[in-house]
Amino acid sequence: MVFKRLLGALGVGGPTVDTALDPGPVLPGSTLTGQVHIEGGSGDVEIAQVALELVARVEAEDADGESEGVVAFERYTVGGGFRLAAGERLSLPFGVPLPWETPVTELHGQPLGIVLGVRTELAVAGARDKGDLDPLTVRPLPVQEAILEAFGSLGFGFRSADLEYGRVGGTGQRLPFYQEIEITPSPRFAHQVNEIEVTFLAHPGGVEVVLEADKRGGFLSPGHDALTHVTVGHDEVRDWTAEVDGWVRRLVEHRAAYGAHGGFGPGGHGHGGSGSGGHDHGEQAYAGHAGHHQGQGHGASGSGAGAAVAAGAAGLAVGVVGGMVAAEVVDEVGDFFEGDEDEGDGEEA
C-alpha cells in the first residue's frame, strides 16, 4: 500500500512524495530498502531535507486506564539540499538499518495485529509535511520463529499481540516500548496459568526472551504473575521444543519470589525475588503482582506444529488462520493507514 499525498503545508501546486518500500517482509536488525519518489509542483522549490520515520501504534497504561497513540521510534535522513524544478521527477533510493528490537508483525504470513509504518517527511523552505505513510511488515528472526514454533508444537495457541509503552526491567531494552505476544496455555498447563506472554528483545549478539505467566490462584491463594528471563544466541542450535518446555515448567513451578510486588505500566516489568540459575545463559525467574493489559482471547489452544505445518503455517500461526483474529487484524491495520490518509488532502496511488 502506497499513498501519494499533496503536501498541504505547501499549498496547492506543491511537490508530492510517494515512498515505495521494496516488496516482502524484513527482519529486525536488517536493512530496509526502497525509493522515495518526489514530483515537483507548479514552481521550483528548495528541498531542505527528505526524512523517514518508523512509527508504531502503542498502548499505554496509567492511573486513568489504557490509551493508544503513535510513537516514532527511529528517524533517518535520506536526502536534501537540492532544488526541485517545477514538474521534475526525482527518485531517491535508500537503505537504512532497522532497530534490532523492531516488533514482529507477522508469523508465516499471518498478521499478528501489530501496526508499524514508515512515514516520509519533506522539509521545503522551512515548512515540514509528513506526506506519506506506508505499512512495514516484519517477520521474526530465525531464533524467534523457532521459539514460537516450539510453543505451537507443545499445544500453546496464539491469542493476541500488542505493543506496550514502558520498559522491561533488568534487560537491555532500547526502544521506548516492548512487544507482548500473548498465547493460551496447552492442556498440560491450563490448570496452572491463564496465559503466557512472550517478549523478544533482540540485539546484535542474540535475543533476550522474557516469559510472563499469569498464574491461576488456588482456593485460598490469589493468582499472581511470574517472569522468566533467558538470553539465547542468534545461531544456536537446540531442541527448542524441549528447551521451551523446560522454561515453562520452571516458570509455573517457581514459588521462591511469590508475593513480590512489581508494576508493568510506564515503569516496565516489575522484578522481585532471586534468580533460579542453572541455565547456561543465565536464566532468571521472578514473581510479582502486575496490573497490565490482558488481551481478549478469540480461541483455544493451538493444534501443534504438526497439523500447522501440514496446513502450510507452522506452530502458533495456526491460531491466527482460524478466521476471526486474522480478519480483525487486517481491518485494524487498514483503518490505521486509511485514517492517516484522511488527515490531509491526497489520493491513493
GROMACS .gro file of C-alpha atoms in nm:
model
  349
    1MET     CA    1   0.000   0.000   0.000
    2VAL     CA    2   0.149   0.331  -0.106
    3PHE     CA    3  -0.014   0.668  -0.056
    4LYS     CA    4   0.060   0.975  -0.266
    5ARG     CA    5  -0.035   1.297  -0.098
    6LEU     CA    6  -0.022   1.663  -0.182
    7LEU     CA    7   0.187   1.846   0.073
    8GLY     CA    8  -0.078   2.059   0.242
    9ALA     CA    9   0.175   2.277   0.420
   10LEU     CA   10   0.298   2.399   0.085
   11GLY     CA   11  -0.041   2.481  -0.065
   12VAL     CA   12  -0.192   2.386  -0.397
   13GLY     CA   13   0.072   2.314  -0.659
   14GLY     CA   14   0.335   2.197  -0.413
   15PRO     CA   15   0.552   1.886  -0.464
   16THR     CA   16   0.420   1.537  -0.394
   17VAL     CA   17   0.602   1.247  -0.233
   18ASP     CA   18   0.546   0.876  -0.286
   19THR     CA   19   0.763   0.628  -0.096
   20ALA     CA   20   0.776   0.269  -0.219
   21LEU     CA   21   0.933   0.006   0.006
   22ASP     CA   22   1.094  -0.290  -0.164
   23PRO     CA   23   0.850  -0.584  -0.157
   24GLY     CA   24   0.847  -0.852   0.108
   25PRO     CA   25   0.880  -0.861   0.488
   26VAL     CA   26   1.202  -0.757   0.656
   27LEU     CA   27   1.388  -0.890   0.959
   28PRO     CA   28   1.467  -0.698   1.278
   29GLY     CA   29   1.820  -0.563   1.253
   30SER     CA   30   1.823  -0.589   0.873
   31THR     CA   31   1.835  -0.314   0.611
   32LEU     CA   32   1.510  -0.154   0.495
   33THR     CA   33   1.532  -0.056   0.129
   34GLY     CA   34   1.314   0.133  -0.115
   35GLN     CA   35   1.281   0.457  -0.305
   36VAL     CA   36   1.133   0.797  -0.235
   37HIS     CA   37   0.969   0.939  -0.548
   38ILE     CA   38   0.929   1.317  -0.548
   39GLU     CA   39   0.746   1.514  -0.816
   40GLY     CA   40   0.771   1.889  -0.848
   41GLY     CA   41   0.464   2.109  -0.838
   42SER     CA   42   0.384   2.429  -1.025
   43GLY     CA   43   0.702   2.607  -0.920
   44ASP     CA   44   1.066   2.550  -0.831
   45VAL     CA   45   1.136   2.469  -0.464
   46GLU     CA   46   1.437   2.403  -0.243
   47ILE     CA   47   1.417   2.062  -0.073
   48ALA     CA   48   1.597   2.108   0.258
   49GLN     CA   49   1.553   1.752   0.384
   50VAL     CA   50   1.391   1.419   0.299
   51ALA     CA   51   1.344   1.208   0.611
   52LEU     CA   52   1.192   0.873   0.703
   53GLU     CA   53   1.041   0.790   1.042
   54LEU     CA   54   0.949   0.449   1.179
   55VAL     CA   55   0.620   0.474   1.369
   56ALA     CA   56   0.419   0.226   1.573
   57ARG     CA   57   0.077   0.212   1.733
   58VAL     CA   58   0.143   0.163   2.105
   59GLU     CA   59  -0.073   0.105   2.411
   60ALA     CA   60  -0.004   0.289   2.737
   61GLU     CA   61  -0.141   0.242   3.087
   62ASP     CA   62  -0.172   0.487   3.371
   63ALA     CA   63  -0.396   0.552   3.669
   64ASP     CA   64  -0.679   0.657   3.437
   65GLY     CA   65  -0.673   0.335   3.234
   66GLU     CA   66  -0.546   0.244   2.890
   67SER     CA   67  -0.487   0.461   2.585
   68GLU     CA   68  -0.338   0.425   2.239
   69GLY     CA   69  -0.105   0.651   2.047
   70VAL     CA   70   0.153   0.662   1.769
   71VAL     CA   71   0.521   0.659   1.867
   72ALA     CA   72   0.808   0.747   1.631
   73PHE     CA   73   1.096   0.520   1.731
   74GLU     CA   74   1.362   0.584   1.463
   75ARG     CA   75   1.441   0.860   1.214
   76TYR     CA   76   1.668   0.871   0.908
   77THR     CA   77   1.771   1.149   0.672
   78VAL     CA   78   1.783   1.007   0.318
   79GLY     CA   79   1.829   1.325   0.111
   80GLY     CA   80   1.805   1.701   0.093
   81GLY     CA   81   1.991   2.015  -0.003
   82PHE     CA   82   1.876   2.024  -0.365
   83ARG     CA   83   1.648   2.227  -0.592
   84LEU     CA   84   1.341   2.059  -0.740
   85ALA     CA   85   1.221   2.221  -1.062
   86ALA     CA   86   0.854   2.256  -1.149
   87GLY     CA   87   0.722   1.922  -1.273
   88GLU     CA   88   1.058   1.748  -1.221
   89ARG     CA   89   1.050   1.383  -1.112
   90LEU     CA   90   1.322   1.254  -0.885
   91SER     CA   91   1.378   0.916  -0.717
   92LEU     CA   92   1.597   0.873  -0.408
   93PRO     CA   93   1.696   0.514  -0.333
   94PHE     CA   94   1.764   0.437   0.034
   95GLY     CA   95   1.886   0.163   0.261
   96VAL     CA   96   1.851   0.219   0.635
   97PRO     CA   97   1.917  -0.015   0.931
   98LEU     CA   98   1.616  -0.133   1.129
   99PRO     CA   99   1.649  -0.145   1.508
  100TRP     CA  100   1.708  -0.495   1.639
  101GLU     CA  101   1.405  -0.455   1.866
  102THR     CA  102   1.169  -0.376   1.576
  103PRO     CA  103   0.847  -0.564   1.660
  104VAL     CA  104   0.734  -0.866   1.460
  105THR     CA  105   0.413  -0.803   1.263
  106GLU     CA  106   0.353  -1.145   1.106
  107LEU     CA  107   0.422  -1.514   1.155
  108HIS     CA  108   0.424  -1.736   0.845
  109GLY     CA  109   0.243  -1.467   0.651
  110GLN     CA  110  -0.036  -1.427   0.908
  111PRO     CA  111  -0.069  -1.079   1.066
  112LEU     CA  112  -0.037  -1.053   1.443
  113GLY     CA  113  -0.217  -0.719   1.480
  114ILE     CA  114   0.097  -0.510   1.528
  115VAL     CA  115   0.083  -0.184   1.328
  116LEU     CA  116   0.413  -0.038   1.206
  117GLY     CA  117   0.467   0.223   0.937
  118VAL     CA  118   0.729   0.424   0.753
  119ARG     CA  119   0.642   0.793   0.735
  120THR     CA  120   0.808   1.022   0.483
  121GLU     CA  121   0.868   1.387   0.561
  122LEU     CA  122   0.974   1.665   0.325
  123ALA     CA  123   1.118   1.992   0.453
  124VAL     CA  124   1.075   2.272   0.199
  125ALA     CA  125   1.158   2.636   0.273
  126GLY     CA  126   1.112   2.590   0.647
  127ALA     CA  127   0.782   2.403   0.614
  128ARG     CA  128   0.763   2.036   0.704
  129ASP     CA  129   0.493   1.795   0.598
  130LYS     CA  130   0.458   1.427   0.681
  131GLY     CA  131   0.337   1.347   0.334
  132ASP     CA  132   0.342   0.968   0.302
  133LEU     CA  133   0.281   0.667   0.526
  134ASP     CA  134   0.349   0.308   0.424
  135PRO     CA  135   0.292  -0.012   0.624
  136LEU     CA  136   0.601  -0.202   0.738
  137THR     CA  137   0.589  -0.582   0.754
  138VAL     CA  138   0.841  -0.756   0.980
  139ARG     CA  139   0.891  -1.131   1.017
  140PRO     CA  140   1.066  -1.294   1.314
  141LEU     CA  141   1.434  -1.371   1.333
  142PRO     CA  142   1.511  -1.744   1.293
  143VAL     CA  143   1.558  -1.799   1.666
  144GLN     CA  144   1.237  -1.608   1.746
  145GLU     CA  145   1.047  -1.817   1.493
  146ALA     CA  146   1.195  -2.139   1.633
  147ILE     CA  147   1.083  -2.048   1.985
  148LEU     CA  148   0.730  -1.959   1.873
  149GLU     CA  149   0.704  -2.280   1.673
  150ALA     CA  150   0.816  -2.473   1.980
  151PHE     CA  151   0.526  -2.322   2.175
  152GLY     CA  152   0.293  -2.434   1.896
  153SER     CA  153   0.428  -2.788   1.895
  154LEU     CA  154   0.367  -2.805   2.271
  155GLY     CA  155  -0.001  -2.720   2.223
  156PHE     CA  156   0.004  -2.349   2.303
  157GLY     CA  157  -0.215  -2.121   2.090
  158PHE     CA  158  -0.191  -1.761   1.971
  159ARG     CA  159  -0.423  -1.517   2.150
  160SER     CA  160  -0.312  -1.165   2.059
  161ALA     CA  161  -0.013  -0.933   2.031
  162ASP     CA  162   0.038  -0.569   2.121
  163LEU     CA  163   0.299  -0.304   2.189
  164GLU     CA  164   0.322  -0.169   2.543
  165TYR     CA  165   0.476   0.168   2.624
  166GLY     CA  166   0.733   0.127   2.903
  167ARG     CA  167   1.039  -0.076   2.990
  168VAL     CA  168   1.115  -0.433   3.089
  169GLY     CA  169   1.330  -0.403   3.400
  170GLY     CA  170   1.660  -0.590   3.414
  171THR     CA  171   1.704  -0.608   3.035
  172GLY     CA  172   1.899  -0.418   2.773
  173GLN     CA  173   1.584  -0.275   2.612
  174ARG     CA  174   1.649   0.028   2.393
  175LEU     CA  175   1.314   0.125   2.239
  176PRO     CA  176   1.051   0.310   2.447
  177PHE     CA  177   0.807   0.019   2.413
  178TYR     CA  178   0.813  -0.361   2.402
  179GLN     CA  179   0.609  -0.626   2.224
  180GLU     CA  180   0.397  -0.882   2.405
  181ILE     CA  181   0.280  -1.195   2.223
  182GLU     CA  182   0.002  -1.349   2.432
  183ILE     CA  183  -0.053  -1.722   2.400
  184THR     CA  184  -0.304  -1.958   2.555
  185PRO     CA  185  -0.174  -2.245   2.767
  186SER     CA  186  -0.157  -2.601   2.645
  187PRO     CA  187  -0.388  -2.852   2.816
  188ARG     CA  188  -0.094  -2.962   3.032
  189PHE     CA  189  -0.064  -2.616   3.191
  190ALA     CA  190  -0.423  -2.492   3.158
  191HIS     CA  191  -0.496  -2.555   3.527
  192GLN     CA  192  -0.190  -2.353   3.632
  193VAL     CA  193  -0.182  -2.047   3.408
  194ASN     CA  194  -0.435  -1.827   3.229
  195GLU     CA  195  -0.191  -1.720   2.959
  196ILE     CA  196   0.177  -1.675   2.885
  197GLU     CA  197   0.318  -1.355   2.738
  198VAL     CA  198   0.637  -1.368   2.532
  199THR     CA  199   0.861  -1.063   2.481
  200PHE     CA  200   1.164  -1.067   2.249
  201LEU     CA  201   1.438  -0.806   2.290
  202ALA     CA  202   1.688  -0.866   2.012
  203HIS     CA  203   2.037  -0.719   1.987
  204PRO     CA  204   2.341  -0.792   1.768
  205GLY     CA  205   2.462  -1.068   1.998
  206GLY     CA  206   2.136  -1.257   2.048
  207VAL     CA  207   1.783  -1.230   2.182
  208GLU     CA  208   1.656  -1.176   2.533
  209VAL     CA  209   1.339  -1.379   2.589
  210VAL     CA  210   1.108  -1.271   2.870
  211LEU     CA  211   0.821  -1.503   2.960
  212GLU     CA  212   0.539  -1.392   3.187
  213ALA     CA  213   0.282  -1.636   3.320
  214ASP     CA  214  -0.048  -1.512   3.457
  215LYS     CA  215  -0.083  -1.787   3.716
  216ARG     CA  216  -0.416  -1.917   3.841
  217GLY     CA  217  -0.488  -1.883   4.212
  218GLY     CA  218  -0.584  -2.168   4.438
  219PHE     CA  219  -0.879  -2.192   4.677
  220LEU     CA  220  -0.701  -1.986   4.943
  221SER     CA  221  -0.436  -1.808   4.736
  222PRO     CA  222  -0.471  -1.531   4.479
  223GLY     CA  223  -0.331  -1.555   4.127
  224HIS     CA  224  -0.006  -1.378   4.050
  225ASP     CA  225   0.239  -1.323   3.767
  226ALA     CA  226   0.576  -1.494   3.729
  227LEU     CA  227   0.860  -1.396   3.498
  228THR     CA  228   1.145  -1.588   3.339
  229HIS     CA  229   1.429  -1.412   3.156
  230VAL     CA  230   1.659  -1.605   2.920
  231THR     CA  231   1.919  -1.494   2.664
  232VAL     CA  232   1.986  -1.704   2.353
  233GLY     CA  233   2.225  -1.661   2.061
  234HIS     CA  234   2.114  -1.598   1.704
  235ASP     CA  235   2.283  -1.910   1.565
  236GLU     CA  236   2.224  -2.154   1.849
  237VAL     CA  237   2.102  -2.500   1.753
  238ARG     CA  238   1.895  -2.663   2.024
  239ASP     CA  239   1.597  -2.888   2.072
  240TRP     CA  240   1.376  -2.582   2.109
  241THR     CA  241   1.067  -2.782   2.196
  242ALA     CA  242   1.242  -2.936   2.496
  243GLU     CA  243   1.403  -2.602   2.582
  244VAL     CA  244   1.075  -2.410   2.581
  245ASP     CA  245   0.901  -2.688   2.774
  246GLY     CA  246   1.166  -2.653   3.042
  247TRP     CA  247   1.127  -2.275   3.055
  248VAL     CA  248   0.752  -2.303   3.101
  249ARG     CA  249   0.777  -2.576   3.366
  250ARG     CA  250   1.023  -2.373   3.571
  251LEU     CA  251   0.813  -2.062   3.519
  252VAL     CA  252   0.488  -2.204   3.653
  253GLU     CA  253   0.654  -2.401   3.931
  254HIS     CA  254   0.865  -2.115   4.063
  255ARG     CA  255   0.746  -2.008   4.409
  256ALA     CA  256   1.053  -1.859   4.573
  257ALA     CA  257   0.959  -1.499   4.499
  258TYR     CA  258   0.584  -1.536   4.550
  259GLY     CA  259   0.425  -1.219   4.678
  260ALA     CA  260   0.688  -0.975   4.549
  261HIS     CA  261   0.532  -0.664   4.400
  262GLY     CA  262   0.615  -0.509   4.065
  263GLY     CA  263   0.436  -0.291   3.812
  264PHE     CA  264   0.413  -0.304   3.438
  265GLY     CA  265   0.291   0.039   3.314
  266PRO     CA  266   0.544   0.303   3.212
  267GLY     CA  267   0.799   0.166   3.458
  268GLY     CA  268   0.816  -0.169   3.283
  269HIS     CA  269   0.801  -0.521   3.419
  270GLY     CA  270   0.846  -0.543   3.794
  271HIS     CA  271   1.108  -0.795   3.902
  272GLY     CA  272   1.123  -0.935   4.250
  273GLY     CA  273   1.295  -1.226   4.415
  274SER     CA  274   1.610  -1.404   4.311
  275GLY     CA  275   1.727  -1.582   4.000
  276SER     CA  276   1.685  -1.955   3.980
  277GLY     CA  277   2.012  -2.006   3.794
  278GLY     CA  278   2.111  -2.336   3.637
  279HIS     CA  279   2.089  -2.217   3.274
  280ASP     CA  280   2.394  -2.173   3.056
  281HIS     CA  281   2.268  -1.830   2.951
  282GLY     CA  282   2.173  -1.705   3.293
  283GLU     CA  283   1.803  -1.782   3.323
  284GLN     CA  284   1.620  -1.590   3.592
  285ALA     CA  285   1.271  -1.637   3.732
  286TYR     CA  286   1.066  -1.381   3.921
  287ALA     CA  287   0.719  -1.348   4.064
  288GLY     CA  288   0.511  -1.042   4.134
  289HIS     CA  289   0.172  -0.879   4.101
  290ALA     CA  290   0.114  -0.691   3.777
  291GLY     CA  291  -0.176  -0.481   3.660
  292HIS     CA  292  -0.114  -0.461   3.287
  293HIS     CA  293  -0.335  -0.512   2.983
  294GLN     CA  294  -0.463  -0.862   2.919
  295GLY     CA  295  -0.577  -0.927   2.562
  296GLN     CA  296  -0.915  -1.076   2.483
  297GLY     CA  297  -0.883  -1.429   2.351
  298HIS     CA  298  -1.055  -1.544   2.033
  299GLY     CA  299  -0.978  -1.914   2.051
  300ALA     CA  300  -0.848  -2.207   2.247
  301SER     CA  301  -0.509  -2.372   2.238
  302GLY     CA  302  -0.340  -2.429   1.905
  303SER     CA  303  -0.328  -2.773   1.749
  304GLY     CA  304   0.051  -2.801   1.746
  305ALA     CA  305   0.322  -2.774   1.485
  306GLY     CA  306   0.246  -3.100   1.304
  307ALA     CA  307  -0.102  -3.005   1.190
  308ALA     CA  308   0.006  -2.648   1.131
  309VAL     CA  309   0.293  -2.747   0.904
  310ALA     CA  310   0.055  -2.966   0.705
  311ALA     CA  311  -0.168  -2.662   0.664
  312GLY     CA  312   0.124  -2.452   0.542
  313ALA     CA  313   0.165  -2.243   0.857
  314ALA     CA  314   0.367  -2.386   1.144
  315GLY     CA  315   0.328  -2.352   1.518
  316LEU     CA  316   0.135  -2.058   1.656
  317ALA     CA  317   0.031  -1.940   1.310
  318VAL     CA  318  -0.248  -2.197   1.324
  319GLY     CA  319  -0.414  -1.986   1.593
  320VAL     CA  320  -0.442  -1.693   1.354
  321VAL     CA  321  -0.558  -1.885   1.050
  322GLY     CA  322  -0.882  -1.964   1.231
  323GLY     CA  323  -1.051  -1.666   1.068
  324MET     CA  324  -1.185  -1.412   1.316
  325VAL     CA  325  -0.850  -1.297   1.451
  326ALA     CA  326  -0.695  -1.263   1.105
  327ALA     CA  327  -0.995  -1.069   0.972
  328GLU     CA  328  -0.999  -0.828   1.266
  329VAL     CA  329  -0.625  -0.773   1.241
  330VAL     CA  330  -0.647  -0.683   0.873
  331ASP     CA  331  -0.930  -0.440   0.945
  332GLU     CA  332  -0.732  -0.270   1.223
  333VAL     CA  333  -0.420  -0.230   1.012
  334GLY     CA  334  -0.621  -0.096   0.719
  335ASP     CA  335  -0.806   0.150   0.941
  336PHE     CA  336  -0.477   0.284   1.079
  337PHE     CA  337  -0.334   0.374   0.739
  338GLU     CA  338  -0.664   0.488   0.590
  339GLY     CA  339  -0.712   0.716   0.890
  340ASP     CA  340  -0.370   0.868   0.834
  341GLU     CA  341  -0.453   0.932   0.471
  342ASP     CA  342  -0.773   1.113   0.567
  343GLU     CA  343  -0.581   1.363   0.780
  344GLY     CA  344  -0.483   1.563   0.471
  345ASP     CA  345  -0.571   1.616   0.110
  346GLY     CA  346  -0.442   1.348  -0.119
  347GLU     CA  347  -0.508   1.050  -0.335
  348GLU     CA  348  -0.418   0.688  -0.327
  349ALA     CA  349  -0.153   0.583  -0.572
   0.00000   0.00000   0.00000
